[in-house]
CSV table of C-alpha atoms and ligand atoms in Angstrom, one decimal:
chain,number,residue,atom,x,y,z
A,1,MET,CA,-113.0,-73.9,126.3
A,2,VAL,CA,-113.7,-71.3,123.7
A,3,PRO,CA,-112.3,-67.9,124.6
A,4,HIS,CA,-115.6,-66.1,125.0
A,5,GLU,CA,-116.7,-68.7,127.5
A,6,PHE,CA,-113.9,-68.2,129.9
A,7,TRP,CA,-116.2,-67.2,132.8
A,8,LYS,CA,-117.4,-70.8,133.0
A,9,ALA,CA,-113.9,-71.7,134.4
A,10,LEU,CA,-114.0,-69.0,137.0
A,11,ARG,CA,-115.2,-69.8,140.5
A,12,MET,CA,-118.8,-69.0,140.5
A,13,THR,CA,-119.3,-67.0,143.6
A,14,ASP,CA,-121.6,-64.0,143.8
A,15,PHE,CA,-120.2,-61.2,146.1
A,16,VAL,CA,-123.2,-58.9,145.9
A,17,THR,CA,-124.7,-58.4,149.4
A,18,HIS,CA,-127.5,-55.9,148.8
A,19,LEU,CA,-128.5,-52.8,147.0
A,20,GLU,CA,-128.4,-49.5,148.9
A,21,ALA,CA,-130.4,-46.3,148.2
A,22,ALA,CA,-128.0,-43.5,147.4
A,23,ILE,CA,-130.3,-40.9,149.0
A,24,ASP,CA,-130.8,-42.4,152.4
A,25,GLY,CA,-128.9,-45.7,152.7
A,26,THR,CA,-131.9,-47.9,152.8
A,27,ARG,CA,-131.0,-51.6,152.2
A,28,LEU,CA,-132.8,-53.5,149.5
A,29,PRO,CA,-132.5,-57.1,148.4
A,30,ALA,CA,-130.5,-57.7,145.2
A,31,ASP,CA,-132.2,-61.0,144.2
A,32,ARG,CA,-135.1,-59.3,142.3
A,33,ILE,CA,-135.7,-56.4,139.9
A,34,GLN,CA,-135.2,-53.0,141.6
A,35,THR,CA,-135.5,-49.6,140.2
A,36,LEU,CA,-135.4,-46.3,142.2
A,37,HIS,CA,-135.9,-45.7,145.9
A,38,ALA,CA,-137.5,-42.5,146.9
A,39,GLY,CA,-137.2,-41.5,143.2
A,40,ARG,CA,-133.4,-41.8,143.4
A,41,PRO,CA,-130.8,-44.4,142.3
A,42,LEU,CA,-129.4,-47.5,144.0
A,43,TRP,CA,-125.8,-48.6,144.7
A,44,VAL,CA,-124.8,-52.3,144.3
A,45,ARG,CA,-122.9,-53.3,147.4
A,46,TYR,CA,-120.4,-56.2,147.6
A,47,ASP,CA,-118.7,-58.2,150.4
A,48,LEU,CA,-115.3,-56.7,149.6
A,49,ASP,CA,-113.6,-58.8,152.3
A,50,ALA,CA,-114.7,-61.9,150.6
A,51,VAL,CA,-113.6,-60.5,147.2
A,52,ARG,CA,-110.2,-59.8,148.7
A,53,ARG,CA,-109.9,-63.4,149.9
A,54,SER,CA,-111.1,-64.8,146.6
A,55,VAL,CA,-109.1,-63.0,144.0
A,56,MET,CA,-105.9,-61.0,143.6
A,57,PRO,CA,-104.8,-58.4,140.9
A,58,GLU,CA,-102.4,-61.0,139.5
A,59,ASP,CA,-105.3,-63.4,138.9
A,60,ILE,CA,-107.2,-60.7,137.0
A,61,ALA,CA,-104.1,-59.9,134.9
A,62,ARG,CA,-104.2,-63.4,133.4
A,63,ARG,CA,-107.8,-63.2,132.2
A,64,PRO,CA,-109.0,-62.2,128.8
A,65,PRO,CA,-109.1,-58.5,128.1
A,66,THR,CA,-112.8,-57.7,128.5
A,67,LEU,CA,-114.7,-56.0,131.3
A,68,TRP,CA,-115.9,-59.4,132.5
A,69,ARG,CA,-112.3,-60.0,133.9
A,70,TYR,CA,-113.6,-58.0,137.0
A,71,ARG,CA,-116.5,-60.4,137.6
A,72,GLU,CA,-115.9,-60.5,141.3
A,73,LEU,CA,-116.7,-56.8,141.4
A,74,LEU,CA,-119.7,-57.2,139.1
A,75,PRO,CA,-123.3,-58.2,139.8
A,76,LEU,CA,-123.1,-61.4,137.8
A,77,PRO,CA,-124.9,-64.0,139.9
A,78,ASP,CA,-124.0,-67.7,139.9
A,79,GLY,CA,-124.5,-69.4,136.6
A,80,THR,CA,-125.5,-66.2,134.7
A,81,GLU,CA,-123.9,-65.9,131.3
A,82,PRO,CA,-123.1,-62.4,130.2
A,83,VAL,CA,-124.7,-61.0,127.1
A,84,THR,CA,-121.5,-59.9,125.5
A,85,LEU,CA,-120.1,-58.5,122.3
A,86,GLY,CA,-116.5,-58.7,123.6
A,87,GLU,CA,-116.6,-55.2,125.3
A,88,GLY,CA,-114.0,-53.7,127.5
A,89,MET,CA,-110.3,-53.2,128.1
A,90,THR,CA,-110.1,-50.2,125.8
A,91,PRO,CA,-106.6,-48.8,125.3
A,92,VAL,CA,-105.3,-45.9,127.3
A,93,LEU,CA,-103.3,-43.9,124.7
A,94,ALA,CA,-100.6,-41.4,125.4
A,95,ALA,CA,-101.4,-38.1,123.7
A,96,PRO,CA,-98.2,-36.2,123.7
A,97,ARG,CA,-98.9,-33.9,120.7
A,98,LEU,CA,-102.3,-32.9,121.9
A,99,GLY,CA,-101.0,-32.6,125.5
A,100,ALA,CA,-98.3,-30.2,124.4
A,101,SER,CA,-100.8,-28.1,122.6
A,102,LEU,CA,-102.9,-27.9,125.8
A,103,GLY,CA,-99.9,-27.2,128.0
A,104,LEU,CA,-99.7,-30.7,129.5
A,105,ASP,CA,-96.8,-33.1,129.8
A,106,ASP,CA,-98.7,-36.2,130.7
A,107,LEU,CA,-102.0,-36.4,128.9
A,108,TRP,CA,-103.7,-39.8,128.2
A,109,ILE,CA,-106.9,-40.7,126.4
A,110,LYS,CA,-108.9,-43.7,127.3
A,111,ASP,CA,-110.4,-44.6,124.0
A,112,GLU,CA,-113.9,-45.8,124.5
A,113,SER,CA,-114.7,-45.3,120.8
A,114,GLN,CA,-113.2,-48.7,120.2
A,115,LEU,CA,-116.1,-50.5,122.1
A,116,PRO,CA,-119.0,-52.3,120.3
A,117,THR,CA,-121.4,-49.8,118.9
A,118,GLY,CA,-118.7,-47.1,119.1
A,119,SER,CA,-119.4,-45.7,122.5
A,120,PHE,CA,-118.9,-46.5,126.2
A,121,LYS,CA,-122.6,-47.1,126.5
A,122,SER,CA,-121.9,-50.7,125.6
A,123,ARG,CA,-120.3,-51.2,129.1
A,124,GLY,CA,-123.5,-50.3,131.0
A,125,LEU,CA,-126.0,-51.9,128.6
A,126,ALA,CA,-124.1,-55.2,128.5
A,127,MET,CA,-124.5,-55.3,132.2
A,128,ALA,CA,-128.2,-54.1,132.3
A,129,VAL,CA,-129.3,-56.5,129.6
A,130,THR,CA,-127.4,-59.4,131.2
A,131,MET,CA,-129.2,-58.7,134.5
A,132,GLY,CA,-132.6,-58.1,132.8
A,133,ARG,CA,-132.3,-61.5,131.1
A,134,ARG,CA,-131.3,-63.1,134.4
A,135,PHE,CA,-134.5,-61.7,136.1
A,136,GLY,CA,-136.7,-63.1,133.3
A,137,VAL,CA,-137.3,-59.7,131.5
A,138,ARG,CA,-138.4,-60.1,127.9
A,139,ARG,CA,-138.9,-56.5,126.8
A,140,LEU,CA,-136.6,-53.5,127.4
A,141,ALA,CA,-137.2,-49.8,126.8
A,142,ILE,CA,-134.9,-46.8,126.9
A,143,PRO,CA,-135.0,-43.0,126.4
A,144,THR,CA,-131.8,-41.9,124.8
A,145,ALA,CA,-129.7,-39.0,123.6
A,146,GLY,CA,-128.4,-41.4,121.0
A,147,ASN,CA,-125.6,-43.9,121.9
A,148,ALA,CA,-127.5,-45.6,124.8
A,149,GLY,CA,-130.3,-46.5,122.4
A,150,GLY,CA,-127.8,-47.9,119.9
A,151,ALA,CA,-126.1,-50.0,122.6
A,152,LEU,CA,-129.4,-51.2,124.0
A,153,ALA,CA,-130.6,-52.2,120.6
A,154,ALA,CA,-127.4,-54.2,119.9
A,155,TYR,CA,-127.4,-56.0,123.3
A,156,ALA,CA,-131.1,-56.8,123.1
A,157,ALA,CA,-130.6,-58.3,119.7
A,158,ARG,CA,-127.6,-60.3,121.1
A,159,ALA,CA,-129.8,-61.6,123.9
A,160,GLY,CA,-132.8,-62.3,121.7
A,161,MET,CA,-134.9,-59.7,123.6
A,162,GLU,CA,-137.3,-57.0,122.4
A,163,ALA,CA,-136.2,-53.4,122.7
A,164,PHE,CA,-138.1,-50.1,122.4
A,165,VAL,CA,-136.0,-46.9,121.9
A,166,PHE,CA,-137.3,-43.3,122.2
A,167,MET,CA,-135.0,-40.5,121.0
A,168,PRO,CA,-135.4,-36.8,120.3
A,169,LYS,CA,-136.2,-36.3,116.6
A,170,ASP,CA,-132.9,-34.5,116.0
A,171,THR,CA,-130.8,-37.3,117.4
A,172,PRO,CA,-127.7,-38.1,115.2
A,173,VAL,CA,-128.8,-40.1,112.2
A,174,VAL,CA,-126.2,-42.8,112.9
A,175,ASN,CA,-127.9,-43.5,116.2
A,176,GLN,CA,-131.2,-43.7,114.5
A,177,MET,CA,-129.8,-46.2,112.0
A,178,GLU,CA,-128.1,-48.4,114.5
A,179,CYS,CA,-131.2,-48.8,116.5
A,180,ALA,CA,-133.5,-49.5,113.5
A,181,LEU,CA,-130.9,-51.9,112.0
A,182,ALA,CA,-130.6,-53.9,115.2
A,183,GLY,CA,-134.4,-54.4,115.1
A,184,ALA,CA,-135.3,-52.2,118.0
A,185,LYS,CA,-138.7,-50.6,117.8
A,186,THR,CA,-137.3,-47.1,117.3
A,187,PHE,CA,-139.3,-43.9,117.8
A,188,LEU,CA,-138.4,-40.2,117.2
A,189,VAL,CA,-139.9,-37.8,119.7
A,190,ASP,CA,-140.7,-34.2,119.3
A,191,GLY,CA,-139.1,-33.3,122.6
A,192,LEU,CA,-136.0,-33.8,124.7
A,193,ILE,CA,-134.6,-36.9,126.4
A,194,THR,CA,-136.6,-36.0,129.5
A,195,ASP,CA,-139.8,-36.3,127.4
A,196,CYS,CA,-138.6,-39.6,126.1
A,197,GLY,CA,-138.0,-40.7,129.7
A,198,ALA,CA,-141.6,-39.8,130.6
A,199,ILE,CA,-142.9,-42.0,127.7
A,200,VAL,CA,-140.9,-44.9,129.0
A,201,ARG,CA,-142.0,-44.3,132.6
A,202,ASN,CA,-145.7,-43.8,131.9
A,203,GLY,CA,-145.8,-46.8,129.5
A,204,ALA,CA,-144.3,-49.3,131.9
A,205,ALA,CA,-147.6,-50.6,133.3
A,206,HIS,CA,-149.2,-50.9,129.9
A,207,MET,CA,-146.2,-52.3,128.0
A,208,GLY,CA,-144.6,-54.4,130.7
A,209,TRP,CA,-141.2,-53.3,129.7
A,210,PHE,CA,-138.1,-52.9,131.9
A,211,ASP,CA,-136.9,-49.3,132.1
A,212,CYS,CA,-133.2,-49.2,131.2
A,213,SER,CA,-132.9,-45.4,131.7
A,214,THR,CA,-129.6,-44.1,133.1
A,215,LEU,CA,-129.4,-44.9,136.8
A,216,LYS,CA,-133.1,-46.1,137.0
A,217,GLU,CA,-131.8,-49.7,137.3
A,218,PRO,CA,-128.7,-50.4,139.3
A,219,TYR,CA,-126.6,-52.3,136.8
A,220,ARG,CA,-125.6,-49.8,134.0
A,221,LEU,CA,-123.6,-48.0,136.7
A,222,GLU,CA,-121.7,-51.3,137.5
A,223,GLY,CA,-120.9,-51.7,133.8
A,224,LYS,CA,-119.5,-48.1,133.6
A,225,LYS,CA,-117.6,-48.7,136.8
A,226,THR,CA,-115.3,-51.0,134.8
A,227,MET,CA,-113.8,-47.9,133.1
A,228,GLY,CA,-112.3,-47.0,136.5
A,229,LEU,CA,-111.2,-50.6,137.2
A,230,GLU,CA,-109.4,-50.8,133.8
A,231,LEU,CA,-107.8,-47.4,134.3
A,232,ALA,CA,-106.3,-48.5,137.6
A,233,GLU,CA,-105.1,-51.8,136.3
A,234,GLN,CA,-103.7,-50.2,133.1
A,235,PHE,CA,-101.7,-47.7,135.2
A,236,GLY,CA,-100.3,-50.5,137.4
A,237,TRP,CA,-102.9,-50.0,140.2
A,238,THR,CA,-102.2,-46.3,140.5
A,239,LEU,CA,-104.6,-43.5,139.5
A,240,PRO,CA,-104.0,-40.3,137.6
A,241,ASP,CA,-104.1,-36.8,139.1
A,242,VAL,CA,-107.1,-35.7,137.1
A,243,ILE,CA,-109.9,-37.4,135.2
A,244,VAL,CA,-111.8,-35.3,132.7
A,245,TYR,CA,-115.2,-36.7,131.9
A,246,PRO,CA,-118.0,-35.4,129.6
A,247,THR,CA,-121.1,-35.6,131.7
A,248,GLY,CA,-124.6,-36.3,130.7
A,249,GLY,CA,-126.5,-38.5,133.2
A,250,GLY,CA,-123.2,-39.0,135.0
A,251,THR,CA,-122.9,-42.8,135.2
A,252,GLY,CA,-119.3,-42.8,134.0
A,253,LEU,CA,-118.1,-40.3,136.5
A,254,ILE,CA,-120.1,-41.8,139.4
A,255,GLY,CA,-119.1,-45.3,138.3
A,256,MET,CA,-115.3,-44.6,138.2
A,257,TRP,CA,-115.5,-42.9,141.6
A,258,LYS,CA,-117.2,-46.0,142.9
A,259,ALA,CA,-114.6,-48.2,141.3
A,260,PHE,CA,-111.8,-46.3,143.0
A,261,ALA,CA,-113.5,-46.5,146.4
A,262,GLU,CA,-113.9,-50.3,146.0
A,263,LEU,CA,-110.3,-50.7,144.9
A,264,ARG,CA,-109.1,-48.6,147.9
A,265,ALA,CA,-111.2,-50.7,150.3
A,266,LEU,CA,-109.7,-53.9,148.7
A,267,GLY,CA,-106.2,-52.5,149.3
A,268,TRP,CA,-105.3,-53.0,145.6
A,269,LEU,CA,-104.1,-49.4,145.0
A,270,ARG,CA,-100.5,-48.7,145.4
A,271,SER,CA,-101.2,-45.1,146.6
A,272,GLU,CA,-104.2,-43.8,148.5
A,273,LYS,CA,-104.2,-40.6,146.4
A,274,MET,CA,-107.5,-40.3,144.5
A,275,PRO,CA,-107.9,-38.4,141.3
A,276,ARG,CA,-109.7,-35.0,141.0
A,277,MET,CA,-112.9,-35.7,139.0
A,278,VAL,CA,-113.8,-33.0,136.4
A,279,ALA,CA,-117.3,-33.0,135.0
A,280,VAL,CA,-117.6,-31.2,131.6
A,281,GLN,CA,-120.8,-29.9,129.9
A,282,SER,CA,-121.6,-27.5,127.1
A,283,ASP,CA,-122.9,-24.1,128.0
A,284,GLY,CA,-125.9,-25.1,125.9
A,285,CYS,CA,-126.8,-27.5,128.7
A,286,ALA,CA,-124.9,-27.1,131.9
A,287,PRO,CA,-127.0,-28.0,134.9
A,288,ILE,CA,-124.1,-29.7,136.8
A,289,PRO,CA,-121.5,-26.8,136.5
A,290,ARG,CA,-124.3,-24.4,137.5
A,291,ALA,CA,-125.2,-26.4,140.6
A,292,PHE,CA,-121.5,-26.9,141.4
A,293,ALA,CA,-120.8,-23.1,141.2
A,294,ALA,CA,-123.9,-22.4,143.4
A,295,GLY,CA,-122.7,-24.9,146.0
A,296,GLU,CA,-125.9,-27.0,145.6
A,297,ARG,CA,-126.3,-30.7,145.9
A,298,PHE,CA,-129.2,-31.0,143.5
A,299,ALA,CA,-129.2,-29.5,140.0
A,300,LYS,CA,-132.1,-27.5,138.6
A,301,PRO,CA,-133.3,-28.6,135.2
A,302,TRP,CA,-131.7,-26.7,132.3
A,303,GLU,CA,-134.1,-24.9,130.0
A,304,ASN,CA,-133.9,-25.2,126.2
A,305,ALA,CA,-131.0,-27.6,126.3
A,306,ALA,CA,-129.1,-27.6,123.0
A,307,THR,CA,-125.6,-29.0,122.1
A,308,CYS,CA,-124.1,-30.9,119.2
A,309,ALA,CA,-122.5,-33.1,121.8
A,310,SER,CA,-125.7,-35.1,122.1
A,311,GLY,CA,-124.5,-37.3,125.0
A,312,LEU,CA,-124.3,-34.1,127.1
A,313,ARG,CA,-127.9,-33.0,126.3
A,314,VAL,CA,-129.3,-34.2,129.6
A,315,PRO,CA,-131.2,-31.2,131.2
A,316,ALA,CA,-132.0,-33.1,134.4
A,317,ALA,CA,-130.1,-36.1,135.9
A,318,VAL,CA,-131.7,-38.4,138.4
A,319,GLY,CA,-128.2,-38.9,139.9
A,320,ASP,CA,-127.2,-35.2,140.0
A,321,PHE,CA,-126.3,-35.4,143.7
A,322,MET,CA,-124.1,-38.5,143.1
A,323,ILE,CA,-122.2,-36.6,140.4
A,324,LEU,CA,-121.8,-33.5,142.6
A,325,ASP,CA,-120.9,-35.5,145.7
A,326,ALA,CA,-118.1,-37.3,143.8
A,327,ILE,CA,-116.7,-34.1,142.3
A,328,ARG,CA,-116.6,-32.4,145.6
A,329,GLU,CA,-115.2,-35.4,147.6
A,330,SER,CA,-112.5,-35.7,145.0
A,331,GLY,CA,-111.5,-32.0,145.1
A,332,GLY,CA,-112.5,-31.7,141.4
A,333,CYS,CA,-114.8,-29.3,139.6
A,334,ALA,CA,-117.5,-28.9,137.0
A,335,VAL,CA,-116.9,-26.9,133.9
A,336,ALA,CA,-119.1,-25.5,131.1
A,337,VAL,CA,-117.4,-24.9,127.8
A,338,ALA,CA,-118.6,-22.8,124.8
A,339,GLU,CA,-120.9,-24.7,122.6
A,340,GLY,CA,-119.7,-22.8,119.5
A,341,ARG,CA,-116.1,-24.0,120.0
A,342,ILE,CA,-116.8,-27.8,120.3
A,343,VAL,CA,-116.6,-28.8,116.6
A,344,ALA,CA,-113.3,-26.9,116.0
A,345,ALA,CA,-111.9,-28.6,119.1
A,346,MET,CA,-113.0,-31.9,117.7
A,347,ARG,CA,-111.2,-31.3,114.4
A,348,ARG,CA,-108.1,-30.1,116.3
A,349,GLY,CA,-108.1,-33.1,118.6
A,350,VAL,CA,-108.6,-35.8,116.0
A,351,ALA,CA,-106.0,-34.2,113.7
A,352,ALA,CA,-103.4,-34.0,116.5
A,353,GLU,CA,-103.5,-37.7,117.5
A,354,GLY,CA,-105.7,-39.7,115.0
A,355,ILE,CA,-107.9,-40.7,117.8
A,356,SER,CA,-111.6,-40.7,116.9
A,357,LEU,CA,-112.8,-38.1,119.4
A,358,CYS,CA,-116.5,-37.5,119.8
A,359,PRO,CA,-117.8,-33.9,120.3
A,360,GLU,CA,-118.3,-34.8,124.0
A,361,ALA,CA,-114.6,-35.5,124.4
A,362,ALA,CA,-113.8,-32.4,122.3
A,363,ALA,CA,-115.7,-30.4,125.0
A,364,CYS,CA,-113.3,-31.9,127.5
A,365,LEU,CA,-110.3,-30.5,125.5
A,366,LEU,CA,-111.7,-27.0,125.9
A,367,ALA,CA,-112.2,-27.6,129.6
A,368,ILE,CA,-108.6,-28.8,130.0
A,369,GLU,CA,-107.4,-25.8,128.3
A,370,ALA,CA,-109.3,-23.5,130.6
A,371,LEU,CA,-108.2,-25.4,133.7
A,372,VAL,CA,-104.5,-25.3,132.7
A,373,SER,CA,-104.7,-21.6,132.1
A,374,ASP,CA,-106.3,-20.8,135.5
A,375,GLY,CA,-103.9,-23.2,137.3
A,376,ARG,CA,-106.4,-25.8,138.5
A,377,ILE,CA,-104.5,-28.3,136.4
A,378,ALA,CA,-100.7,-28.2,136.6
A,379,PRO,CA,-98.6,-28.9,133.5
A,380,SER,CA,-97.1,-31.9,135.2
A,381,ASP,CA,-100.4,-33.5,136.3
A,382,ARG,CA,-101.2,-36.9,134.8
A,383,VAL,CA,-104.5,-36.1,133.1
A,384,VAL,CA,-106.8,-38.8,131.6
A,385,LEU,CA,-109.5,-37.7,129.2
A,386,LEU,CA,-112.4,-40.2,128.5
A,387,ASN,CA,-113.1,-40.4,124.8
A,388,THR,CA,-116.6,-41.8,125.3
A,389,GLY,CA,-117.5,-42.3,121.7
A,390,ALA,CA,-116.4,-42.3,118.0
A,391,ALA,CA,-116.3,-39.2,115.9
A,392,THR,CA,-117.9,-41.0,113.0
A,393,LYS,CA,-121.2,-41.3,114.8
A,394,TYR,CA,-121.7,-37.5,114.5
A,395,VAL,CA,-122.0,-37.0,110.8
A,396,GLU,CA,-124.3,-33.9,111.0
A,397,ALA,CA,-122.1,-32.1,113.5
A,398,VAL,CA,-119.1,-31.8,111.3
A,399,PRO,CA,-119.8,-29.9,108.0
A,400,LEU,CA,-117.5,-31.1,105.2
A,401,THR,CA,-116.5,-29.0,102.2
A,402,LEU,CA,-113.9,-31.2,100.3
A,403,PRO,CA,-112.4,-30.1,97.1
A,404,LEU,CA,-113.5,-32.1,94.0
A,405,ILE,CA,-111.0,-33.1,91.4
A,406,GLU,CA,-113.1,-32.7,88.2
A,407,ASN,CA,-110.7,-34.1,85.8
A,408,PRO,CA,-108.7,-37.0,87.2
A,409,GLN,CA,-106.6,-37.1,83.9
A,410,SER,CA,-105.0,-33.7,84.4
A,411,VAL,CA,-104.3,-33.0,88.1
A,412,ASP,CA,-102.5,-29.8,88.9
A,413,TYR,CA,-100.3,-31.2,91.7
A,414,ALA,CA,-98.9,-27.8,92.6
A,415,ARG,CA,-102.3,-26.8,94.0
A,416,LEU,CA,-102.8,-29.9,96.2
A,417,ALA,CA,-100.4,-29.0,99.1
B,501,LIG,C1,-123.9,-40.9,127.1
B,501,LIG,C2,-122.7,-40.2,126.6
B,501,LIG,C3,-122.0,-39.3,127.5
B,501,LIG,C4,-122.5,-39.0,128.9
B,501,LIG,O1,-122.5,-40.2,129.7
B,501,LIG,P1,-123.3,-40.2,131.1
B,501,LIG,O2,-122.9,-41.5,131.7
B,501,LIG,O3,-124.7,-40.1,130.8
B,501,LIG,O4,-122.8,-39.1,131.9
B,501,LIG,C5,-120.8,-38.8,127.0
B,501,LIG,N1,-120.4,-39.1,125.8
B,501,LIG,C6,-121.0,-39.9,125.0
B,501,LIG,C7,-120.4,-40.1,123.6
B,501,LIG,C8,-122.2,-40.5,125.4
B,501,LIG,O5,-122.8,-41.3,124.5
């Protein structure tokens, strides 16, 4: 058995029971393509008692280190081969130097920049493309702030499927390149991601494509959920005190919270204590912190959204209430940080630990600093920061002015230090 085909040796049992509308609990069958219900997302539900009887954490520990090791908690039906680039099981790195500079004794970074296509979008899109292929879809489409398009393009190519990507015209150039290079039909749009979303929605009937927008199909969320499963396993089936997450559409935060609930129901966690979930946005686009502060369950769209942390430039999220519910249930909060400080925080964070922090994660550093100073995070708390993408994808965000050595034959070494 070649390593990447390990799932063929696993017992092929599908534990999905149904899909459930997040807004009103309506049950929907999982054996066909489903999108939204009442304009809102769906949960994938499992027979967790059957999962508990079928697999134990020790079994999982012996499997290869990709997100497919959690297949009993994933929507992979019998006989379905994943579309995979080897994604998952990213390292959780201790960050003592950065932690100390933020006033924390126990800071960790889960480094999602090491995933295929350099962002955690590969988790969700590996799952969505796998399920799309399973249901006979040939053509996929996505509106994107950048990284989701890159991931869809890569996984569509991997699956031999057709992809259409729509992105704002000022999307980072690396994202534009990765989509075009992977053969996706890639379009720049004079508008925001919400305008791109409308293009995909309105074109569905004419183009016959499958809409892979965040939370508009149920499976990207299950892929993102594996971040939470990994975190629990990597900390010996315990959870940290605080999880700080850069929030756009919110799938990562919602997905981790779902993962923790499923693990608790399975009885796999060594402590019942759940982490406080912290959603971070830029004050250039902060619909979630605004709704959180106002005590509202639904977020009003943000006008004139602008941030260099392109993954956070989501003025309206279809799963807003799922994000806000998770934050409140967990005892966490939502924080907006100063847009103008993000790039400096990125330089400081990368220089402190050598981890390739994206601007979205840099925003989280500013949030941590604020929460430590107002006492909502204690210095001894175990805090995990999600580094959702690689710094190197944001070429335009980080201006460089490097000194030039004009005469390599006569370097004045005294001036280098
Ligand atoms: C997409 C993205 C986010 C936001 O993720 P959501 O699941 O939409 O909340 C954060 N950081 C990066 C780098 C992203 O690409």
